[in-house]
Structures are given as structure tokens and as C-alpha cells.
Amino acid sequence: MNKRIQLLSIIFLGLSSVAFSQIKEEKLILNKKREPEVKKIEKKKTSVETIKNYPPEEKSQNPVKYTITDVPAVSDFKTSTIQGQDVTPKFEGTAQNNYVQFGMGNYGKILGDANISARLRDRLEVGLDAHFLSTLGLKKEYPWDSKQSSTTLGAFLNSYGDKGKFNLNAEYGLNSNNYYGIYALEPGDVDLDQRVNQFKVNGYYDFYSNEILNDVRVKSSFLKDHFDAQENQVSILANLSKHAVEIGKSGINLNADLGVGLEAVNSEFAIRDNNTSNFVNTSLTPKVTFRKGESYLMLGSSFSFLNSKNSNDLMAGQLKNNKTYWFPQAEFQYAAANEFKFYGGVDGGLKLNTYADLLQQNPFILSDQYLRPTETKYHFYVGLRGDIDETFKYDVAAGFGKMKDIMFFKANGLFDNTYPLNPWAYNYANTFSAIYDDGNVSDIKGSLQYFPLANLILDGEVKFTKFDLKNYEEIYNVPLLTASIGAKYTMLDKKLLLGFKGIFASDRTTNSFMIEGVGSPMMYQSTEDTNDKVGGYADLNLSAEYKIHKNFSIFALGNNLLSSKYQTYKGYKVLGAQILGGVKITF
């Protein structure tokens, strides 16, 4: 394999984590980007050996190209209370897809992973995927229970036909944690348990040729938690396209695309205000792209037809809304050279805020949420990206947008002020609720990748985001600045793989409560601080894996090595310095 192909492979692997602003992609098992803070797995190869007529000739005529993809800084990192981030570098280029690994560390941490697949026929593959991580929590920091665990079990099937490939996967996940972030009271030994069960079934068919029907995706999710909250979600997306239509002899190619989507979400909560919500969103996204070489102009639109219903015990009746939305979609790129590519555009869209999505951002939210969609009316952006001698790649951009119903989290106070405290796990000023406000957003972001040596990869990202809200002076629990730096280095004929990852975030504004008992019989009186601060953090992580034998390796992880018990949200400290070691068997 020549040097160019090697570089292309490294770049593709380094850019595999992409965040989608509208619908969060639930990739199928083989392509799935797992949450790094609670799982440690080796990505499986998504390709199959070349056989006759696979892929078809028309597919192979499209050369592979790579570009720097805009990825928000630390987009795949949630400052986990279980661990900082799994930064273990992965051995690439191995044909051994099956593995089993086990590890143990301080804080009572136990890690177990397995991925087993088998080729039933040349074009049919099935497999199983399992992951487990648990910790005993911060026993020296909190007198109450703060242990957590995460379990995922999945099965998948991949079939490669003459005209396209089909993927199907089913996954069950159980996340068990505690509402342990109590800072304003001393309740003693209490039951703070919260558990979330989620079952997903996804299907995907991709045609090799981009003729008319490009691909079809079906995704479904069923969620239930410890407090009887339930949420069902299903989405269907079909992409129609006609690509590579030559316009005369100008050298300009025309690509035409039309996305047709349907998404339905039903959420029901059984505590506090008994909120219920139902959303049905139909979307159309037509666009045409004129391309010449690396320069292009894309013009399009996005239409959404939303039917929404909300109700709770505080409303006199059900709130219904039917509305049609239009959003601009346009982008250009002028490639003066490979080193300098100027681009810009405008986009927008409608995002349905679901209970499942909110739990991914903040697992300590109350199991009763008023849900409404976030509308990005428009977002303008300009930037510059380039590739310098296939050694240094960069991308910098700035943008400005107008949004409606921006979602963020506000801390809840006490729901019951009488003495003794009601033993509900969420009634200690230790939960959060989603709130919404209109406003403008300004952002500046940059990313780079540097390959000084064949066995060394360096990368970095930074993002500055400023919200100007209509009703709130500051947005709560959103840092102004986030950044990350990383490195991956191989030694000893690729037997030793070393990794480093640094995650940084600035201070965040939040609201908080001071609570004191007054009167006889005692009542609890709370005072809200609307301008409290949660400190920023620097989270440094190291990792190493040594392959003793082609089928056996040992690994070690060091997370949050500065031993900073910073807080993800007010009251919720993360684990200190963590050391975990283990073994992995591949076959």
C-alpha cells in the first residue's frame, strides 16, 4: 500500500465521528460511533473482500475523496460521571474483527466488551455485540450512593446484494445511575436510583448506484425509565438522487437530490405534572449541486410539516399546533488550490427534542419534561479549509444564526418543602428540567490534523459559542469555550500503540438553591441564585495497548489524570484520577 493510500485511510478513520444537527444518526453496529466515555470497543471493518460484480462498475467509477469535516469541538465527549473519556487508540489494518476484552481499575471499575461476527455466506454476515462498564462511584465524596453502570447488548445482520447492501440491527441498553448531586441538604442515606431501559431496531438499505433511489433508512426506539416515563420514536428517511449529469462541455456536473422523511415521537411521563407530548414531522429537502473539480455551488430548501400536541395537569386542555416551516439551504466552495478552499453558506432546520436525546446530554434530568422542538430559522457561516502537502489539514469557520426555542437545562428546587423531606429521589434540588428561549447564536470553530511522521497523528479542535437570549441574561449549563487536543503514536513495529487526549471547557453559568429549615413544625425555605458558576475543567487522558501476540494484547487507561473532581452539572462531581488495566483476545 503506497503512502497516499495510507494517508487517506488515516484521515478517513480520524474523521469518522460526525455530529448531525437535525437527526442524530444511529449508525448500524458495524458503522456505529459508540459513546467513548462508557464503552471501549474496537471499530469493526465495514468493507468486505472484493468479489465478482461487487461493487458494481458504476459504483467503482466514483473515486474516493476525503475532506475535513466540520465537527464541533468535543462533540463526542460528555463529561461522564463514570469516567472521563475512553481515549484508547485502536490498532488499524487488522483482519481480526472478533474480540473479547476485560479490565478492572480503581473506584471499583469493571469493564467488559465482546464483539463476535461470522460470515454465513460470501454476502451475508451476522454478529453479536456486548458492552458493560460499572463503577462504585465517589464513596469518599458523598455519604449516599453514587454508583453507576451501563450495559449494551446488540445483534446485527449485513447482507450484500447485486444492487445494494442491507443492514439490520437490534440493541438493548440499560443505564443505571443515581441522582447523587445533592449540595444544599444533608439527607443521609437515601434511595436515589434511576434506571433507563431503551430498545432500538434500525434498518438501512443503500443502493450502490445513485440512480433515483439512493438509500432508505428506518429507525425505531422504545424507552422506559424507573419512574414509568415512556417514549416511542420512529423515523423513515428516503433519499432520491440523480448524480453526475454533465452540462454540455463545460466540465460542470449536476447532482440533484431529494430527501423525504417522516418522524413520529410520543412521550408520556407519570410523575409531577404528568406531561405528555406527541410530534409528527414530515420533511422534504430538495437540492441541486453544480460541481466543477473541487469547487461547487449547492442550492436547496428544507420544508417541515409539524403536527404537535402537548398536555399536562397544569393545562386546561390539550395544546395543539400545526405549522409549516421553510428553511434555506445553500453552500458554495471555491477551491483556489488544495491548500486554500473558501466556503460559506446558510442552513436551518427543525430539531425534535426527545426525552432520549435529553438523557444523552444530561442523565440527571427530572423524569417529567415539557418537550418542544428547536427551530433554527437561519445560520450563516463562512470558512477556509485546506490540505497542505497531505501533512497538515485545517478548517476554520465563523457563523451567526437566529433560533427559536433554544433548549438548555435549568436546575430544579425542592418540589416538597415540608419536613421530613419526601423520599422521592428527585426531590433534593438535584434534578434539571429543559427550558426554552429565543435568541441569536454566534460561533467560531476550528479543527486541524497534523501528520509529522508516518506513525504519529496530532489533532486539535476548538469552538467558541455565544448565545444572546431574549429572556435570560445567560444560557445555563453551556460553556462559552470548548477544546480538545489529541495524539496517537505507534512504536515497536506497530506492536505498541500510545494515545493522549486532552479535553477543556470554560466556566458555565447555572442557577442553584440555598435551602434552610425554618419554623415549627419545620418547613424548608429555598433561595435561588440565578447567576451561580460551575467551574471549567481540564481533563487529561493517556492510554497504551501492547500486542504481545497477534491474538493477545494488554491495555491500560489513565483518565482524568489531573484528579480534578470537577462538576458536570451543579453537585455532580466526576471520578478523580482513574487507572484501568486489562487484556484483550482477538480472533
Coordinates of C-alpha atoms in Angstrom, one line a residue:
M1 CA 0.0 0.0 0.0
N2 CA 1.6 3.3 -1.1
K3 CA 1.9 6.3 1.1
R4 CA -1.1 8.2 -0.4
I5 CA -3.5 5.3 0.3
Q6 CA -2.1 5.1 3.9
L7 CA -2.7 8.8 4.5
L8 CA -6.2 8.6 3.0
S9 CA -7.0 5.7 5.4
I10 CA -5.8 7.5 8.4
I11 CA -7.7 10.7 7.6
F12 CA -10.9 8.7 7.0
L13 CA -10.6 7.0 10.3
G14 CA -9.8 10.2 12.1
L15 CA -12.9 11.9 10.8
S16 CA -15.4 9.2 11.5
S17 CA -17.1 11.0 14.4
V18 CA -19.6 13.4 12.8
A19 CA -22.4 15.1 14.7
F20 CA -25.7 15.7 12.8
S21 CA -27.6 18.9 13.7
Q22 CA -31.1 17.7 12.7
I23 CA -31.5 14.0 13.3
K24 CA -28.8 12.2 15.3
E25 CA -27.7 9.3 13.2
E26 CA -28.0 5.9 14.8
K27 CA -25.4 4.0 12.7
L28 CA -25.8 0.3 12.5
I29 CA -23.4 -1.8 14.6
L30 CA -20.6 -2.1 12.1
N31 CA -20.6 1.6 11.4
K32 CA -21.6 2.8 14.9
K33 CA -19.7 5.5 16.7
R34 CA -20.1 4.4 20.3
E35 CA -20.1 6.8 23.3
P36 CA -16.4 6.7 24.3
E37 CA -17.0 7.6 28.0
V38 CA -18.8 4.5 28.9
K39 CA -17.6 2.0 26.3
K40 CA -14.3 0.8 24.9
I41 CA -14.5 -1.1 21.7
E42 CA -12.6 -1.6 18.5
K43 CA -14.3 -0.4 15.4
K44 CA -15.2 -3.2 13.0
K45 CA -14.2 -3.0 9.4
T46 CA -17.2 -2.1 7.2
S47 CA -15.8 -3.4 4.0
V48 CA -15.9 -6.9 2.5
E49 CA -13.5 -8.6 0.3
T50 CA -13.8 -7.8 -3.4
I51 CA -15.7 -10.4 -5.3
K52 CA -17.1 -10.5 -8.8
N53 CA -19.6 -7.8 -9.5
Y54 CA -19.2 -6.2 -6.0
P55 CA -19.4 -3.3 -6.1
P56 CA -20.9 -2.8 -9.5
E57 CA -18.8 -1.0 -12.1
E58 CA -20.8 2.3 -11.8
K59 CA -20.0 2.5 -8.1
S60 CA -16.3 1.8 -8.6
Q61 CA -16.1 4.7 -11.1
N62 CA -16.6 7.2 -8.2
P63 CA -13.1 7.8 -6.8
V64 CA -12.8 8.0 -3.0
K65 CA -12.2 11.6 -1.8
Y66 CA -11.5 13.0 1.6
T67 CA -12.3 16.3 3.1
I68 CA -12.0 17.9 6.5
T69 CA -15.4 17.6 8.1
D70 CA -16.7 20.3 10.5
V71 CA -17.0 18.6 13.8
P72 CA -17.9 20.6 16.9
A73 CA -15.1 20.5 19.5
V74 CA -15.5 17.6 21.9
S75 CA -18.8 16.7 20.2
D76 CA -18.5 13.1 21.2
F77 CA -17.5 13.7 24.8
K78 CA -19.9 14.0 27.7
T79 CA -18.0 14.7 30.9
S80 CA -19.0 11.4 32.3
T81 CA -19.5 10.6 36.0
I82 CA -18.3 7.1 35.2
Q83 CA -15.1 8.1 33.6
G84 CA -13.6 10.9 31.6
Q85 CA -13.2 9.6 28.1
D86 CA -12.0 6.3 26.5
V87 CA -9.0 7.6 24.6
T88 CA -7.5 4.2 23.8
P89 CA -6.1 4.3 20.3
K90 CA -7.1 1.3 18.1
F91 CA -4.8 -0.9 16.0
E92 CA -5.8 -0.4 12.4
G93 CA -5.5 -2.7 9.4
T94 CA -6.1 -5.9 11.2
A95 CA -8.4 -8.7 9.8
Q96 CA -9.3 -9.9 13.2
N97 CA -12.7 -8.5 13.8
N98 CA -13.8 -10.7 16.7
Y99 CA -12.5 -9.8 20.2
V100 CA -13.2 -10.2 23.9
Q101 CA -11.7 -7.9 26.5
F102 CA -11.9 -7.4 30.2
G103 CA -10.5 -4.8 32.5
M104 CA -10.5 -3.6 36.2
G105 CA -9.5 -0.4 37.9
N106 CA -9.9 1.8 40.9
Y107 CA -13.3 3.2 42.0
G108 CA -14.4 -0.4 41.7
K109 CA -14.5 -0.1 37.9
I110 CA -15.2 -3.2 35.8
L111 CA -15.0 -3.2 32.0
G112 CA -16.2 -5.9 29.7
D113 CA -16.5 -5.9 25.9
A114 CA -17.2 -8.5 23.2
N115 CA -17.8 -8.4 19.5
I116 CA -18.3 -11.6 17.5
S117 CA -19.3 -11.9 13.9
A118 CA -19.5 -14.7 11.3
R119 CA -19.8 -14.9 7.6
L120 CA -22.6 -17.3 6.8
R121 CA -22.2 -16.9 3.1
D122 CA -20.0 -14.6 0.9
R123 CA -22.5 -11.8 1.1
L124 CA -24.2 -12.5 4.5
E125 CA -22.7 -11.6 7.9
V126 CA -24.3 -11.8 11.4
G127 CA -22.9 -10.9 14.7
L128 CA -23.3 -10.1 18.4
D129 CA -22.1 -7.0 20.3
A130 CA -21.9 -6.7 24.1
H131 CA -20.5 -4.0 26.4
F132 CA -20.5 -3.4 30.2
L133 CA -19.0 -0.8 32.5
S134 CA -19.7 -0.1 36.1
T135 CA -18.2 1.9 39.0
L136 CA -18.9 2.1 42.7
G137 CA -18.8 5.9 42.5
L138 CA -17.4 8.5 44.8
K139 CA -17.8 7.0 48.2
K140 CA -15.4 9.4 49.9
E141 CA -17.2 12.5 48.4
Y142 CA -20.9 11.5 49.1
P143 CA -22.3 9.6 52.0
W144 CA -25.1 8.4 49.7
D145 CA -24.9 6.0 46.8
S146 CA -23.3 7.3 43.6
K147 CA -22.6 4.1 41.8
Q148 CA -23.4 3.7 38.1
S149 CA -23.4 1.1 35.3
S150 CA -24.0 0.9 31.6
T151 CA -24.9 -2.3 29.7
T152 CA -25.5 -2.7 25.9
L153 CA -26.4 -5.9 24.1
G154 CA -26.9 -6.0 20.3
A155 CA -27.2 -8.2 17.3
F156 CA -26.7 -7.3 13.7
L157 CA -27.1 -8.6 10.1
N158 CA -25.4 -7.4 7.0
S159 CA -26.3 -8.6 3.5
Y160 CA -24.5 -7.5 0.3
G161 CA -26.6 -7.9 -2.8
D162 CA -26.1 -7.2 -6.5
K163 CA -27.7 -3.8 -6.4
G164 CA -27.2 -2.7 -2.8
K165 CA -26.4 -3.6 0.8
F166 CA -28.8 -4.2 3.6
N167 CA -28.1 -3.7 7.3
L168 CA -30.3 -4.6 10.3
N169 CA -29.5 -4.3 13.9
A170 CA -31.3 -4.6 17.3
E171 CA -29.9 -3.2 20.5
Y172 CA -30.9 -3.2 24.1
G173 CA -29.4 -0.7 26.6
L174 CA -29.7 -0.3 30.4
N175 CA -28.2 2.7 32.1
S176 CA -28.4 2.7 35.9
N177 CA -27.3 5.8 37.8
N178 CA -28.2 7.8 40.9
Y179 CA -29.4 11.4 41.4
Y180 CA -26.5 11.8 43.7
G181 CA -25.8 15.6 43.1
I182 CA -27.2 16.9 46.4
Y183 CA -25.4 20.1 47.5
A184 CA -27.9 22.1 49.5
L185 CA -29.1 19.5 52.0
E186 CA -27.8 16.6 54.2
P187 CA -30.4 14.0 53.8
G188 CA -28.3 11.0 54.9
D189 CA -28.8 7.6 53.4
V190 CA -31.5 7.9 50.7
D191 CA -32.6 5.9 47.6
L192 CA -31.5 8.0 44.6
D193 CA -32.0 5.3 42.0
Q194 CA -32.8 6.0 38.3
R195 CA -32.7 3.4 35.5
V196 CA -33.3 3.8 31.8
N197 CA -34.1 0.9 29.5
Q198 CA -34.0 1.5 25.7
F199 CA -34.6 -0.9 22.9
K200 CA -33.7 0.1 19.3
V201 CA -34.3 -1.5 15.9
N202 CA -32.8 0.0 12.8
G203 CA -32.7 -0.9 9.2
Y204 CA -30.8 0.6 6.3
Y205 CA -30.7 -0.2 2.5
D206 CA -28.1 1.5 0.4
F207 CA -28.1 1.2 -3.4
Y208 CA -24.6 1.1 -5.0
S209 CA -25.7 3.4 -7.8
N210 CA -27.0 6.9 -7.2
E211 CA -29.7 6.5 -9.7
I212 CA -33.1 7.7 -8.5
L213 CA -33.4 5.8 -5.2
N214 CA -30.2 6.3 -3.3
D215 CA -30.9 4.8 0.2
V216 CA -33.7 4.1 2.7
R217 CA -33.3 4.3 6.5
V218 CA -35.8 3.1 9.2
K219 CA -35.1 3.7 12.8
S220 CA -37.2 3.0 15.9
S221 CA -36.7 3.4 19.7
F222 CA -38.7 2.3 22.7
L223 CA -37.7 3.8 26.1
K224 CA -38.9 3.3 29.7
D225 CA -37.3 4.5 33.0
H226 CA -37.6 3.8 36.7
F227 CA -40.4 6.4 37.1
D228 CA -42.6 4.9 34.4
A229 CA -41.7 7.5 31.7
Q230 CA -42.3 6.1 28.3
E231 CA -41.2 7.2 24.9
N232 CA -41.7 5.7 21.4
Q233 CA -40.0 7.0 18.4
V234 CA -39.9 6.0 14.7
S235 CA -38.4 7.7 11.7
I236 CA -38.3 6.8 7.9
L237 CA -36.0 8.6 5.5
A238 CA -35.6 8.0 1.8
N239 CA -33.0 9.8 -0.4
L240 CA -33.7 10.2 -4.1
S241 CA -30.9 11.4 -6.3
K242 CA -29.6 11.7 -9.8
H243 CA -25.8 12.4 -9.9
A244 CA -23.1 13.2 -12.3
V245 CA -25.2 14.8 -15.1
E246 CA -22.9 16.6 -17.4
I247 CA -23.9 20.1 -18.5
G248 CA -22.7 20.3 -22.1
K249 CA -18.9 20.5 -22.5
S250 CA -18.4 23.0 -19.6
G251 CA -17.0 20.4 -17.3
I252 CA -19.7 21.1 -14.8
N253 CA -21.6 18.2 -13.3
L254 CA -25.1 18.4 -11.9
N255 CA -26.3 16.5 -8.8
A256 CA -29.9 16.5 -7.9
D257 CA -31.2 15.2 -4.5
L258 CA -34.5 15.0 -2.7
G259 CA -34.8 13.8 0.9
V260 CA -38.2 12.6 2.1
G261 CA -38.6 12.0 5.8
L262 CA -41.2 11.2 8.4
E263 CA -40.5 11.2 12.2
A264 CA -43.0 10.5 15.0
V265 CA -42.4 10.7 18.7
N266 CA -44.8 10.1 21.6
S267 CA -43.6 10.8 25.2
E268 CA -45.5 10.2 28.4
F269 CA -44.5 11.0 32.0
A270 CA -46.1 9.6 35.2
I271 CA -44.8 12.0 37.9
R272 CA -45.1 15.6 38.9
D273 CA -47.1 17.4 36.1
N274 CA -47.7 14.3 34.0
N275 CA -46.5 15.9 30.8
T276 CA -47.4 14.2 27.5
S277 CA -46.3 15.2 24.0
N278 CA -46.8 13.9 20.5
F279 CA -44.9 15.1 17.4
V280 CA -45.3 14.0 13.8
N281 CA -42.9 15.8 11.4
T282 CA -42.8 15.3 7.7
S283 CA -39.8 16.8 5.9
L284 CA -38.8 17.5 2.3
T285 CA -35.2 18.6 1.4
P286 CA -34.7 19.2 -2.4
K287 CA -31.4 20.5 -3.6
V288 CA -29.2 20.8 -6.7
T289 CA -25.4 21.0 -6.8
F290 CA -23.2 22.3 -9.6
R291 CA -19.7 21.0 -9.3
K292 CA -16.5 21.5 -11.2
G293 CA -13.5 19.9 -9.7
E294 CA -13.3 20.8 -6.1
S295 CA -15.5 23.9 -6.5
Y296 CA -19.2 23.7 -6.2
L297 CA -22.5 25.5 -5.6
M298 CA -25.4 23.9 -3.8
L299 CA -28.9 25.4 -3.8
G300 CA -31.8 24.0 -1.9
S301 CA -34.5 24.3 0.7
S302 CA -35.9 22.4 3.6
F303 CA -39.6 22.1 4.4
S304 CA -41.1 20.7 7.6
F305 CA -44.8 20.0 8.3
L306 CA -45.2 19.6 12.1
N307 CA -48.2 18.4 14.0
S308 CA -47.6 18.7 17.7
K309 CA -49.8 18.1 20.9
N310 CA -48.8 18.9 24.5
S311 CA -50.7 18.4 27.7
N312 CA -50.1 18.2 31.5
D313 CA -52.0 18.6 34.7
L314 CA -51.5 22.4 34.7
M315 CA -53.2 23.0 31.4
A316 CA -56.9 23.4 31.0
G317 CA -56.8 21.2 27.9
Q318 CA -54.5 19.9 25.2
L319 CA -52.3 22.4 23.3
K320 CA -52.3 21.6 19.6
N321 CA -50.3 23.1 16.8
N322 CA -50.0 22.5 13.1
K323 CA -47.3 24.5 11.3
T324 CA -45.3 24.5 8.1
Y325 CA -41.7 25.6 8.2
W326 CA -39.3 26.7 5.4
F327 CA -35.5 26.8 5.9
P328 CA -32.8 28.0 3.4
Q329 CA -30.1 25.5 2.3
A330 CA -27.2 26.8 0.3
E331 CA -23.4 26.4 0.2
F332 CA -20.5 27.2 -2.0
Q333 CA -16.9 26.3 -2.2
Y334 CA -14.2 28.0 -4.3
A335 CA -11.1 25.9 -4.4
A336 CA -8.3 28.2 -5.3
A337 CA -5.9 25.4 -4.5
N338 CA -5.8 22.3 -2.4
E339 CA -4.3 24.5 0.3
F340 CA -7.0 27.2 0.2
K341 CA -10.7 26.4 -0.2
F342 CA -13.1 29.2 0.7
Y343 CA -16.6 28.2 1.6
G344 CA -19.8 29.6 3.0
G345 CA -23.5 29.1 3.1
V346 CA -26.7 29.2 5.1
D347 CA -28.8 26.5 6.6
G348 CA -31.6 25.9 9.1
G349 CA -33.9 23.3 10.4
L350 CA -36.3 21.8 12.9
K351 CA -35.0 19.5 15.7
L352 CA -37.4 17.4 17.8
N353 CA -36.2 17.4 21.4
T354 CA -36.9 13.9 22.7
Y355 CA -36.6 12.5 26.2
A356 CA -33.9 10.1 24.9
D357 CA -31.9 12.9 23.5
L358 CA -32.1 15.0 26.7
L359 CA -30.9 12.0 28.7
Q360 CA -27.9 11.7 26.4
Q361 CA -27.0 15.3 27.2
N362 CA -27.9 15.3 30.9
P363 CA -28.7 12.0 32.6
F364 CA -29.8 13.8 35.8
I365 CA -33.0 15.4 34.3
L366 CA -36.3 15.0 36.0
S367 CA -38.5 12.2 34.7
D368 CA -41.1 14.7 33.6
Q369 CA -40.3 17.1 30.8
Y370 CA -42.2 19.6 28.7
L371 CA -40.9 18.9 25.2
R372 CA -41.0 21.2 22.3
P373 CA -38.9 21.4 19.1
T374 CA -36.0 23.8 18.5
E375 CA -36.2 25.9 15.3
T376 CA -33.0 27.3 13.6
K377 CA -34.5 29.9 11.4
Y378 CA -31.2 30.5 9.6
H379 CA -27.5 30.1 10.3
F380 CA -25.0 31.9 8.0
Y381 CA -21.4 30.7 8.0
V382 CA -18.1 31.3 6.1
G383 CA -14.8 29.5 6.4
L384 CA -11.5 28.4 5.0
R385 CA -10.1 24.9 4.8
G386 CA -7.2 23.2 3.1
D387 CA -4.7 20.4 2.8
I388 CA -1.1 21.3 2.8
D389 CA 1.1 18.6 1.2
E390 CA -1.1 15.9 2.7
T391 CA 0.6 16.7 6.0
F392 CA -1.4 19.5 7.6
K393 CA -5.1 19.8 7.3
Y394 CA -7.2 22.7 8.7
D395 CA -10.7 24.1 8.8
V396 CA -11.7 27.4 10.4
A397 CA -15.2 28.9 10.2
A398 CA -17.4 31.6 11.8
G399 CA -21.2 31.8 11.8
F400 CA -24.3 33.6 13.0
G401 CA -27.8 32.3 13.4
K402 CA -31.3 33.1 14.7
M403 CA -33.1 30.4 16.7
K404 CA -36.4 29.9 18.4
D405 CA -37.0 27.7 21.5
I406 CA -33.3 27.1 22.2
M407 CA -33.2 24.2 24.7
F408 CA -31.0 24.2 27.8
F409 CA -31.2 22.9 31.3
K410 CA -32.3 24.7 34.5
A411 CA -31.8 23.3 38.0
N412 CA -35.0 22.4 39.9
G413 CA -35.5 23.4 43.5
L414 CA -37.5 21.4 46.1
F415 CA -40.8 20.1 45.0
D416 CA -42.0 19.4 48.6
N417 CA -40.9 21.9 51.3
T418 CA -42.5 20.0 54.2
Y419 CA -40.5 18.2 56.9
P420 CA -39.4 15.4 56.8
L421 CA -38.3 15.5 53.2
N422 CA -40.3 13.5 50.8
P423 CA -38.2 10.4 50.0
W424 CA -38.5 10.9 46.2
A425 CA -35.1 10.5 44.6
Y426 CA -35.6 13.7 42.6
N427 CA -36.7 16.0 45.5
Y428 CA -33.4 17.2 46.9
A429 CA -32.8 20.1 44.5
N430 CA -30.7 17.6 42.5
T431 CA -32.5 17.4 39.1
F432 CA -32.8 19.5 36.0
S433 CA -35.5 20.4 33.5
A434 CA -35.4 21.6 29.9
I435 CA -36.3 25.2 29.4
Y436 CA -36.5 27.2 26.2
D437 CA -35.8 30.7 25.0
D438 CA -35.4 32.5 21.7
G439 CA -32.3 34.3 20.6
N440 CA -29.2 34.6 18.4
V441 CA -26.1 32.4 18.4
S442 CA -22.6 33.3 17.2
D443 CA -19.9 30.7 16.8
I444 CA -16.3 30.3 15.8
K445 CA -14.7 26.9 15.4
G446 CA -11.5 25.4 14.1
S447 CA -10.0 22.0 13.6
L448 CA -6.7 20.6 12.4
Q449 CA -4.9 17.4 11.8
Y450 CA -1.1 17.1 11.5
F451 CA 0.9 14.1 10.4
P452 CA 4.6 14.9 11.1
L453 CA 5.6 11.2 11.0
A454 CA 4.2 8.1 9.4
N455 CA 3.4 6.7 12.8
L456 CA 2.3 9.9 14.6
I457 CA -1.1 11.7 14.3
L458 CA -1.8 15.0 16.0
D459 CA -5.2 16.7 16.1
G460 CA -7.0 19.6 17.8
E461 CA -10.4 21.3 17.9
V462 CA -11.7 24.5 19.4
K463 CA -15.2 26.0 19.5
F464 CA -16.5 29.3 20.8
T465 CA -20.3 29.7 21.1
K466 CA -22.1 32.7 22.4
F467 CA -25.9 32.9 22.9
D468 CA -27.8 36.2 23.1
L469 CA -31.2 35.2 24.6
K470 CA -34.4 37.1 24.8
N471 CA -35.4 36.4 28.4
Y472 CA -32.3 35.1 30.1
E473 CA -29.1 37.1 30.6
E474 CA -27.0 33.9 30.3
I475 CA -27.7 30.5 28.9
Y476 CA -27.5 27.9 31.7
N477 CA -25.0 24.9 31.7
V478 CA -23.4 25.7 28.3
P479 CA -19.7 26.5 28.2
L480 CA -18.6 29.5 26.2
L481 CA -15.4 27.7 25.0
T482 CA -14.6 24.0 24.5
A483 CA -11.5 22.5 23.1
S484 CA -9.6 19.2 22.7
I485 CA -6.1 18.1 21.6
G486 CA -5.1 14.5 20.8
A487 CA -2.2 12.4 19.7
K488 CA -1.7 8.8 18.6
Y489 CA 1.7 7.2 18.2
T490 CA 2.7 3.7 17.2
M491 CA 6.1 2.0 18.1
L492 CA 7.9 -1.3 18.0
D493 CA 6.7 -2.3 14.6
K494 CA 3.1 -1.3 15.5
K495 CA 3.0 -3.6 18.5
L496 CA 2.8 -0.7 20.9
L497 CA 0.1 2.0 20.5
L498 CA 0.1 5.1 22.7
G499 CA -2.6 7.7 22.9
F500 CA -3.3 11.1 24.5
K501 CA -6.4 13.2 24.7
G502 CA -7.0 16.5 26.5
I503 CA -10.5 17.9 27.0
F504 CA -11.0 21.5 28.1
A505 CA -14.1 23.6 28.8
S506 CA -14.7 27.1 30.3
D507 CA -16.9 28.1 33.2
R508 CA -20.7 27.7 32.9
T509 CA -23.5 29.8 34.3
T510 CA -26.2 27.9 36.2
N511 CA -28.9 28.6 38.8
S512 CA -28.7 27.0 42.2
F513 CA -30.5 26.9 45.5
M514 CA -29.7 27.6 49.2
I515 CA -32.1 25.7 51.5
E516 CA -32.7 26.2 55.2
G517 CA -35.2 24.8 57.7
V518 CA -37.4 27.4 59.5
G519 CA -40.4 27.3 61.9
S520 CA -42.0 24.7 64.0
P521 CA -43.1 22.3 62.6
M522 CA -40.1 22.7 60.3
M523 CA -40.5 23.9 56.8
Y524 CA -37.8 24.2 54.2
Q525 CA -37.2 27.6 52.7
S526 CA -35.2 28.0 49.5
T527 CA -33.4 31.0 47.9
E528 CA -32.5 30.8 44.2
D529 CA -29.2 32.1 42.9
T530 CA -29.7 32.9 39.2
N531 CA -26.0 33.6 38.4
D532 CA -24.1 30.8 40.0
K533 CA -21.0 29.3 38.3
V534 CA -19.8 25.8 37.6
G535 CA -16.1 25.8 37.1
G536 CA -14.3 24.9 33.9
Y537 CA -12.0 21.9 33.7
A538 CA -9.0 20.3 32.0
D539 CA -9.3 16.5 31.7
L540 CA -6.1 14.8 30.6
N541 CA -6.1 11.1 29.5
L542 CA -3.4 8.6 28.5
S543 CA -3.7 5.1 27.1
A544 CA -1.5 2.3 25.9
E545 CA -2.0 -1.1 24.2
Y546 CA 0.7 -3.6 23.6
K547 CA 0.2 -6.6 21.3
I548 CA 2.1 -9.5 22.8
H549 CA 0.8 -11.9 20.2
K550 CA -1.4 -11.5 17.2
N551 CA -4.3 -12.8 19.2
F552 CA -3.4 -11.3 22.6
S553 CA -2.8 -7.8 23.9
I554 CA -2.8 -5.9 27.2
F555 CA -4.0 -2.4 27.7
A556 CA -4.0 0.4 30.3
L557 CA -6.1 3.5 30.6
G558 CA -5.5 6.7 32.6
N559 CA -8.5 9.0 32.7
N560 CA -8.7 12.4 34.4
L561 CA -5.1 12.2 35.4
L562 CA -5.1 15.7 37.0
S563 CA -7.5 14.1 39.5
S564 CA -9.8 17.1 39.3
K565 CA -13.3 16.2 40.7
Y566 CA -14.9 18.9 38.5
Q567 CA -18.6 19.0 38.1
T568 CA -20.6 18.2 35.0
Y569 CA -23.7 19.9 36.5
K570 CA -24.1 21.6 39.8
G571 CA -23.5 19.0 42.5
Y572 CA -22.4 16.2 40.2
K573 CA -18.7 15.6 40.5
V574 CA -16.9 13.2 38.2
L575 CA -14.4 10.5 39.3
G576 CA -10.9 11.5 40.1
A577 CA -7.8 10.0 38.6
Q578 CA -8.6 6.6 37.2
I579 CA -6.3 3.8 36.2
L580 CA -7.7 0.7 34.5
G581 CA -5.8 -2.3 33.0
G582 CA -7.0 -5.3 31.2
V583 CA -6.5 -7.9 28.5
K584 CA -7.9 -8.4 25.0
I585 CA -8.1 -11.5 22.9
T586 CA -8.8 -11.2 19.2
F587 CA -9.6 -13.9 16.7

